[in-house]
Short mmCIF file of N, CA, C and O in Angstrom, two decimals:
data_model
loop_
_atom_site.label_atom_id
_atom_site.label_comp_id
_atom_site.label_asym_id
_atom_site.label_seq_id
_atom_site.Cartn_x
_atom_site.Cartn_y
_atom_site.Cartn_z
N UNK A 190 -40.53 48.33 35.40
CA UNK A 190 -40.99 48.66 33.92
C UNK A 190 -41.51 48.62 32.74
O UNK A 190 -41.73 47.58 33.34
N UNK A 191 -41.52 49.14 32.25
CA UNK A 191 -42.79 49.35 31.43
C UNK A 191 -41.81 49.74 30.43
O UNK A 191 -41.79 50.62 29.33
N UNK A 192 -42.18 48.55 28.81
CA UNK A 192 -41.19 48.38 27.37
C UNK A 192 -43.08 48.04 27.01
O UNK A 192 -44.22 47.19 26.54
N UNK A 193 -43.17 49.54 26.37
CA UNK A 193 -45.00 48.88 24.51
C UNK A 193 -45.37 50.24 24.19
O UNK A 193 -44.43 51.61 24.37
N UNK A 194 -46.45 50.28 23.80
CA UNK A 194 -47.83 51.36 22.93
C UNK A 194 -47.48 52.24 24.59
O UNK A 194 -47.59 52.06 25.41
N UNK A 195 -47.56 53.69 24.28
CA UNK A 195 -47.65 54.46 24.34
C UNK A 195 -49.20 55.71 24.27
O UNK A 195 -48.79 55.54 22.48
N UNK A 196 -49.83 56.65 24.59
CA UNK A 196 -50.77 57.59 23.77
C UNK A 196 -49.83 58.73 23.55
O UNK A 196 -49.00 59.51 24.08
N UNK A 197 -50.63 59.86 22.72
CA UNK A 197 -50.59 61.14 22.40
C UNK A 197 -50.01 61.98 24.17
O UNK A 197 -49.18 62.34 24.52
N UNK A 198 -50.61 61.60 24.95
CA UNK A 198 -50.00 61.78 26.36
C UNK A 198 -48.91 61.44 27.57
O UNK A 198 -49.08 61.28 28.24
N UNK A 199 -48.52 60.05 26.74
CA UNK A 199 -48.25 59.67 26.81
C UNK A 199 -48.26 58.46 27.52
O UNK A 199 -46.94 57.76 28.69
N UNK A 200 -49.39 57.35 27.99
CA UNK A 200 -49.82 57.22 29.67
C UNK A 200 -49.58 55.80 28.44
O UNK A 200 -49.43 55.77 27.30
N UNK A 201 -49.50 54.89 29.75
CA UNK A 201 -49.42 53.11 29.19
C UNK A 201 -51.21 52.76 28.08
O UNK A 201 -51.90 53.47 28.14
N UNK A 202 -51.08 52.20 26.02
CA UNK A 202 -52.43 52.57 25.59
C UNK A 202 -51.30 51.70 24.73
O UNK A 202 -50.76 52.15 24.44
N UNK A 203 -51.92 50.99 24.14
CA UNK A 203 -52.02 49.64 23.03
C UNK A 203 -51.85 47.64 23.92
O UNK A 203 -51.64 48.38 24.86
N UNK A 204 -50.42 47.78 23.02
CA UNK A 204 -50.25 46.69 24.08
C UNK A 204 -48.60 47.05 24.18
O UNK A 204 -48.04 48.01 24.11
N UNK A 205 -48.60 46.75 25.85
CA UNK A 205 -46.91 47.00 26.85
C UNK A 205 -46.85 45.09 28.03
O UNK A 205 -47.71 44.41 27.96
N UNK A 206 -46.08 45.43 27.77
CA UNK A 206 -45.41 44.96 29.11
C UNK A 206 -44.90 45.91 30.35
O UNK A 206 -44.53 46.26 29.70
N UNK A 207 -45.00 45.47 30.89
CA UNK A 207 -44.68 45.85 32.71
C UNK A 207 -44.46 44.60 33.87
O UNK A 207 -44.52 43.65 34.01
N UNK A 208 -42.80 44.73 34.12
CA UNK A 208 -42.34 43.50 34.54
C UNK A 208 -41.94 44.63 36.22
O UNK A 208 -41.56 46.30 36.21
N UNK A 209 -42.93 44.58 37.17
CA UNK A 209 -42.34 45.23 38.20
C UNK A 209 -40.76 44.51 39.54
O UNK A 209 -40.75 43.29 38.81
N UNK A 210 -40.47 45.06 40.05
CA UNK A 210 -39.51 44.94 40.71
C UNK A 210 -39.44 43.36 41.57
O UNK A 210 -38.47 43.61 41.89
N UNK A 211 -40.66 43.20 42.33
CA UNK A 211 -41.06 41.79 43.43
C UNK A 211 -40.91 40.79 42.18
O UNK A 211 -41.30 40.12 42.42
N UNK A 212 -40.74 40.50 40.79
CA UNK A 212 -41.52 39.85 39.61
C UNK A 212 -42.36 39.97 39.00
O UNK A 212 -42.64 38.59 38.30
N UNK A 213 -43.37 40.76 39.89
CA UNK A 213 -44.79 40.38 38.98
C UNK A 213 -44.53 40.89 37.55
O UNK A 213 -43.67 41.45 37.22
N UNK A 214 -44.90 39.72 35.74
CA UNK A 214 -45.10 40.39 35.26
C UNK A 214 -47.21 40.56 33.77
O UNK A 214 -47.17 39.18 34.67
N UNK A 215 -47.22 41.92 33.83
CA UNK A 215 -48.78 41.97 33.00
C UNK A 215 -47.72 42.19 31.52
O UNK A 215 -46.89 42.59 30.62
N UNK A 216 -47.82 41.16 30.82
CA UNK A 216 -48.44 41.17 28.97
C UNK A 216 -49.99 41.24 28.38
O UNK A 216 -50.54 40.57 28.83
N UNK A 217 -49.76 43.05 27.99
CA UNK A 217 -51.14 42.43 27.46
C UNK A 217 -51.68 43.88 26.46
O UNK A 217 -50.83 44.09 26.54
N UNK A 218 -52.87 44.39 26.90
CA UNK A 218 -53.17 45.58 26.59
C UNK A 218 -54.09 46.71 27.21
O UNK A 218 -53.26 46.25 28.74
N UNK A 219 -53.09 47.67 27.32
CA UNK A 219 -53.72 48.85 27.86
C UNK A 219 -54.77 50.46 27.72
O UNK A 219 -54.21 50.83 26.23
N UNK A 220 -55.12 50.56 28.78
CA UNK A 220 -56.44 52.01 28.57
C UNK A 220 -55.85 52.96 28.85
O UNK A 220 -55.79 52.75 31.26
N UNK A 221 -55.48 53.87 28.79
CA UNK A 221 -55.19 55.83 29.42
C UNK A 221 -54.33 54.39 30.65
O UNK A 221 -54.87 55.57 32.28
N UNK A 222 -52.84 54.38 30.32
CA UNK A 222 -52.44 54.36 31.42
C UNK A 222 -52.36 52.73 31.70
O UNK A 222 -51.27 52.45 33.86
N UNK A 223 -53.56 52.13 32.43
CA UNK A 223 -54.35 50.66 33.26
C UNK A 223 -53.79 50.01 32.40
O UNK A 223 -54.57 50.04 31.44
N UNK A 224 -54.20 48.44 32.60
CA UNK A 224 -54.19 47.97 32.46
C UNK A 224 -56.30 47.27 31.91
O UNK A 224 -56.94 47.72 33.10
N UNK A 225 -56.05 46.98 30.80
CA UNK A 225 -57.60 47.29 30.17
C UNK A 225 -57.69 46.96 29.20
O UNK A 225 -56.56 46.72 27.19
N UNK A 226 -58.56 45.62 28.93
CA UNK A 226 -58.91 44.37 28.33
C UNK A 226 -58.26 43.61 28.00
O UNK A 226 -58.31 43.13 29.04
N UNK A 227 -57.42 42.45 27.03
CA UNK A 227 -56.75 41.03 27.32
C UNK A 227 -55.57 41.56 27.80
O UNK A 227 -55.07 41.49 27.86
N UNK A 228 -54.73 40.74 28.16
CA UNK A 228 -53.17 39.70 29.27
C UNK A 228 -53.72 39.27 30.36
O UNK A 228 -54.69 38.04 30.89
N UNK A 229 -52.74 39.03 31.05
CA UNK A 229 -52.31 37.83 31.33
C UNK A 229 -50.98 38.35 33.14
O UNK A 229 -49.71 38.54 32.03
N UNK A 230 -51.00 38.63 33.73
CA UNK A 230 -50.23 37.94 34.73
C UNK A 230 -50.57 37.08 35.89
O UNK A 230 -50.65 36.12 35.96
N UNK A 231 -48.99 37.34 35.48
CA UNK A 231 -47.53 36.28 36.36
C UNK A 231 -47.24 37.29 36.89
O UNK A 231 -45.87 37.92 37.01
N UNK A 232 -47.80 35.90 38.69
CA UNK A 232 -47.76 36.37 40.30
C UNK A 232 -45.84 36.34 39.74
O UNK A 232 -46.33 34.92 40.38
N UNK A 233 -45.37 36.59 40.18
CA UNK A 233 -44.28 35.83 42.04
C UNK A 233 -44.57 34.89 42.08
O UNK A 233 -43.49 33.53 42.36
N UNK A 234 -45.09 34.87 43.22
CA UNK A 234 -45.83 33.78 43.82
C UNK A 234 -45.84 32.50 43.15
O UNK A 234 -45.90 32.24 44.12
N UNK A 235 -46.13 32.83 41.66
CA UNK A 235 -46.66 31.34 40.66
C UNK A 235 -47.99 31.56 40.87
O UNK A 235 -48.66 30.52 39.72
N UNK A 236 -48.62 32.92 41.29
CA UNK A 236 -50.06 32.39 40.81
C UNK A 236 -50.36 33.45 38.90
O UNK A 236 -48.85 33.91 38.96
N UNK A 237 -51.24 32.81 38.65
CA UNK A 237 -50.59 33.77 36.60
C UNK A 237 -52.92 33.64 36.24
O UNK A 237 -53.85 32.69 36.33
N UNK A 238 -53.22 34.85 36.48
CA UNK A 238 -54.42 35.67 35.81
C UNK A 238 -54.07 35.43 34.07
O UNK A 238 -54.17 35.98 33.91
N UNK A 239 -55.22 34.86 33.63
CA UNK A 239 -55.51 34.27 31.93
C UNK A 239 -56.88 35.54 31.90
O UNK A 239 -58.05 34.94 32.29
N UNK A 240 -57.05 37.11 31.47
CA UNK A 240 -58.48 37.20 30.94
C UNK A 240 -58.48 38.97 31.13
O UNK A 240 -57.53 39.48 30.27
N UNK A 241 -59.37 39.05 30.83
CA UNK A 241 -60.16 40.70 30.71
C UNK A 241 -59.91 41.56 32.27
O UNK A 241 -59.67 40.80 33.02
N UNK A 242 -59.62 42.97 31.71
CA UNK A 242 -59.67 43.56 33.27
C UNK A 242 -60.20 44.73 32.30
O UNK A 242 -60.11 44.75 31.67
N UNK A 243 -60.59 46.18 33.69
CA UNK A 243 -61.20 46.80 33.04
C UNK A 243 -59.83 48.49 34.18
O UNK A 243 -60.21 47.75 35.79
N UNK A 244 -59.77 49.05 34.21
CA UNK A 244 -58.81 50.37 34.79
C UNK A 244 -57.88 49.72 36.42
O UNK A 244 -58.65 49.99 36.86
N UNK A 245 -57.42 48.77 35.27
CA UNK A 245 -56.32 47.74 36.20
C UNK A 245 -56.88 46.97 36.89
O UNK A 245 -55.60 46.36 37.67
N UNK A 246 -58.10 46.26 37.20
CA UNK A 246 -58.00 45.28 37.58
C UNK A 246 -59.21 44.34 37.22
O UNK A 246 -59.31 44.93 36.28
N UNK A 247 -59.19 43.18 37.49
CA UNK A 247 -59.43 42.04 36.73
C UNK A 247 -61.10 41.95 36.42
O UNK A 247 -61.96 42.70 38.18
N UNK A 248 -62.55 42.30 35.61
CA UNK A 248 -63.53 42.41 35.09
C UNK A 248 -63.51 41.97 33.48
O UNK A 248 -63.06 41.78 32.24
N UNK A 249 -64.87 40.84 33.99
CA UNK A 249 -64.83 40.85 32.32
C UNK A 249 -64.70 38.99 32.75
O UNK A 249 -64.62 38.64 33.64
N UNK A 250 -64.00 38.35 31.60
CA UNK A 250 -63.90 36.47 32.15
C UNK A 250 -62.22 36.01 31.83
O UNK A 250 -61.80 37.13 30.99
N UNK A 251 -62.68 35.39 32.98
CA UNK A 251 -61.29 35.20 32.96
C UNK A 251 -60.99 33.82 33.52
O UNK A 251 -61.96 33.62 34.65
N UNK A 252 -59.53 34.04 33.75
CA UNK A 252 -58.85 31.89 34.05
C UNK A 252 -58.12 32.00 35.49
O UNK A 252 -56.61 32.64 34.45
N UNK A 253 -58.29 32.39 36.89
CA UNK A 253 -57.15 32.40 38.15
C UNK A 253 -56.61 31.14 37.82
O UNK A 253 -56.87 30.56 38.03
N UNK A 254 -55.22 31.18 37.71
CA UNK A 254 -54.78 29.56 38.28
C UNK A 254 -53.85 29.79 39.56
O UNK A 254 -53.17 30.88 39.92
N UNK A 255 -54.11 29.32 40.45
CA UNK A 255 -52.93 29.53 42.01
C UNK A 255 -52.67 28.82 41.87
O UNK A 255 -52.09 27.38 41.14
N UNK A 256 -50.74 28.38 42.77
CA UNK A 256 -49.66 27.86 41.85
C UNK A 256 -50.62 26.89 43.57
O UNK A 256 -49.13 26.08 42.94
N UNK A 257 -51.06 26.57 44.35
CA UNK A 257 -51.32 25.75 44.73
C UNK A 257 -52.40 24.63 44.19
O UNK A 257 -52.40 23.65 44.51
N UNK A 258 -52.58 24.82 42.55
CA UNK A 258 -53.27 24.02 42.09
C UNK A 258 -54.78 24.26 41.55
O UNK A 258 -55.17 24.21 41.38
N UNK A 259 -55.49 25.62 42.45
CA UNK A 259 -56.89 25.44 43.10
C UNK A 259 -56.63 26.50 41.63
O UNK A 259 -55.58 27.37 40.61
N UNK A 260 -58.38 26.75 40.96
CA UNK A 260 -58.92 27.43 40.04
C UNK A 260 -59.74 27.88 39.45
O UNK A 260 -60.86 27.23 39.94
N UNK A 261 -59.30 29.05 39.28
CA UNK A 261 -60.93 29.98 38.39
C UNK A 261 -61.39 29.96 37.63
O UNK A 261 -60.36 30.56 36.89
N UNK A 262 -62.50 29.70 36.52
CA UNK A 262 -62.62 30.36 35.18
C UNK A 262 -64.42 30.35 36.12
O UNK A 262 -64.86 29.23 36.10
N UNK A 263 -63.58 31.79 35.24
CA UNK A 263 -65.38 32.44 35.06
C UNK A 263 -65.10 33.36 35.21
O UNK A 263 -64.03 34.76 33.98
N UNK A 264 -65.91 35.04 35.69
CA UNK A 264 -66.16 35.72 35.67
C UNK A 264 -66.05 36.22 37.12
O UNK A 264 -65.97 36.10 38.23
N UNK A 265 -65.43 38.02 36.42
CA UNK A 265 -64.81 38.70 38.14
C UNK A 265 -65.33 40.68 37.43
O UNK A 265 -66.34 41.16 36.62
N UNK A 266 -65.91 40.71 38.45
CA UNK A 266 -66.23 42.55 38.62
C UNK A 266 -65.13 43.03 39.53
O UNK A 266 -64.80 42.52 41.01
N UNK A 267 -64.60 43.82 39.05
CA UNK A 267 -63.53 44.85 40.03
C UNK A 267 -62.85 44.08 41.11
O UNK A 267 -62.34 44.70 41.98
N UNK A 268 -62.04 43.01 39.93
CA UNK A 268 -61.04 42.41 40.92
C UNK A 268 -61.04 41.02 42.24
O UNK A 268 -60.89 40.31 42.32
N UNK A 269 -62.92 40.52 41.51
CA UNK A 269 -63.20 39.92 42.56
C UNK A 269 -64.26 39.33 41.42
O UNK A 269 -65.23 39.03 41.10
N UNK A 270 -64.00 37.73 42.22
CA UNK A 270 -65.35 36.37 41.68
C UNK A 270 -66.47 36.94 42.28
O UNK A 270 -67.50 37.53 42.73
N UNK A 271 -67.99 37.03 40.04
CA UNK A 271 -68.13 37.98 40.10
C UNK A 271 -69.30 37.98 38.93
O UNK A 271 -68.70 37.73 38.24
N UNK A 272 -70.38 36.60 39.40
CA UNK A 272 -71.37 35.77 38.06
C UNK A 272 -71.44 34.44 38.07
O UNK A 272 -70.96 34.18 39.07
N UNK A 273 -71.29 33.87 37.07
CA UNK A 273 -70.71 33.18 37.16
C UNK A 273 -69.90 32.30 37.36
O UNK A 273 -68.99 32.49 36.43
N UNK A 274 -68.74 30.94 37.42
CA UNK A 274 -68.16 30.32 37.69
C UNK A 274 -67.80 29.04 38.16
O UNK A 274 -68.34 28.68 38.55
N UNK A 275 -66.49 28.44 37.83
CA UNK A 275 -66.51 27.26 38.16
C UNK A 275 -65.02 27.42 39.10
O UNK A 275 -64.31 27.53 38.24
N UNK A 276 -64.71 26.44 40.07
CA UNK A 276 -63.88 26.56 40.63
C UNK A 276 -63.47 24.80 41.94
O UNK A 276 -64.18 24.18 42.14
N UNK A 277 -62.39 24.41 40.68
CA UNK A 277 -62.44 23.16 40.64
C UNK A 277 -60.26 22.84 41.35
O UNK A 277 -60.22 23.06 41.22
N UNK A 278 -60.90 22.72 42.85
CA UNK A 278 -60.53 22.40 43.79
C UNK A 278 -58.61 21.41 43.24
O UNK A 278 -59.12 20.76 44.02
N UNK A 279 -57.69 21.82 44.05
CA UNK A 279 -56.51 21.41 44.13
C UNK A 279 -57.19 19.26 44.76
O UNK A 279 -56.70 19.06 43.84
N UNK A 280 -57.39 19.16 45.29
CA UNK A 280 -58.58 17.77 46.60
C UNK A 280 -59.38 17.17 45.95
O UNK A 280 -59.73 16.30 45.78
N UNK A 281 -59.98 17.81 44.55
CA UNK A 281 -60.99 17.55 43.97
C UNK A 281 -61.75 17.84 44.10
O UNK A 281 -63.22 17.44 42.98
N UNK A 282 -62.33 18.54 44.99
CA UNK A 282 -64.45 19.48 45.07
C UNK A 282 -64.00 20.19 44.22
O UNK A 282 -63.18 20.64 43.08
N UNK A 283 -65.33 21.17 43.94
CA UNK A 283 -65.99 21.56 42.20
C UNK A 283 -66.58 21.84 43.27
O UNK A 283 -67.38 21.73 43.13
N UNK A 284 -66.50 23.72 42.85
CA UNK A 284 -67.99 24.58 42.64
C UNK A 284 -68.70 24.86 41.89
O UNK A 284 -67.37 25.86 40.76
N UNK A 285 -69.46 24.47 41.13
CA UNK A 285 -69.55 25.83 40.15
C UNK A 285 -70.70 26.37 39.96
O UNK A 285 -72.35 25.76 40.40
N UNK A 286 -71.09 26.87 39.68
CA UNK A 286 -72.26 28.06 40.23
C UNK A 286 -72.10 30.01 40.17
O UNK A 286 -71.17 30.36 39.16
N UNK A 287 -73.31 30.67 41.13
CA UNK A 287 -73.31 31.71 41.18
C UNK A 287 -71.24 32.28 42.07
O UNK A 287 -71.44 31.94 43.63
N UNK A 288 -70.53 33.86 42.20
CA UNK A 288 -70.27 34.16 42.90
C UNK A 288 -70.96 35.36 42.72
O UNK A 288 -71.36 36.04 42.54
N UNK A 289 -70.66 35.74 44.59
CA UNK A 289 -71.02 37.49 45.08
C UNK A 289 -70.07 38.32 45.77
O UNK A 289 -70.09 37.43 46.80
N UNK A 290 -69.04 39.16 45.15
CA UNK A 290 -68.10 39.90 46.34
C UNK A 290 -67.06 38.97 46.71
O UNK A 290 -66.40 39.14 47.24
N UNK A 291 -65.87 37.99 45.70
CA UNK A 291 -65.25 36.32 45.93
C UNK A 291 -66.10 35.33 47.01
O UNK A 291 -65.14 35.30 46.95
N UNK A 292 -67.32 35.33 47.33
CA UNK A 292 -68.19 34.15 47.55
C UNK A 292 -68.56 33.78 46.90
O UNK A 292 -69.49 34.40 46.93
N UNK A 293 -68.48 32.22 47.16
CA UNK A 293 -70.25 31.40 46.66
C UNK A 293 -71.76 32.56 47.25
O UNK A 293 -71.87 32.58 48.18
N UNK A 294 -72.36 32.38 46.39
CA UNK A 294 -73.44 32.94 46.69
C UNK A 294 -74.98 32.47 44.99
O UNK A 294 -74.49 32.02 44.09
N UNK A 295 -76.20 31.58 45.65
CA UNK A 295 -76.22 31.28 45.50
C UNK A 295 -76.35 30.52 44.50
O UNK A 295 -75.93 28.88 45.74
N UNK A 296 -77.05 30.19 43.75
CA UNK A 296 -77.11 28.39 42.60
C UNK A 296 -76.06 27.80 42.62
O UNK A 296 -74.35 28.17 42.15
N UNK A 297 -75.33 27.41 42.50
CA UNK A 297 -74.73 26.45 42.63
C UNK A 297 -74.47 24.82 43.31
O UNK A 297 -74.99 24.40 43.75
#
């Protein structure tokens, strides 16, 4: 279910809220029918992403809070951690450094 702005072609564009049957809720910006710009995704499992989107995937800068208490604050590309980021684990360890394709890489 979608509630929000649309473009002339009827695609989601501008600001809107999407509620999925599984309980996931996205509140943010849309471009050409896909999540694009700034938005917050609250997943039914308790995870929350607050940040930038591009063509429906997390891309740019954002914070992902996992239901288990872990947090990643950093850069994303095509839905994966990529670039510089900080990941303080719930048990107290912290990784701060470079990421590539969702994995720690390079200096950290």
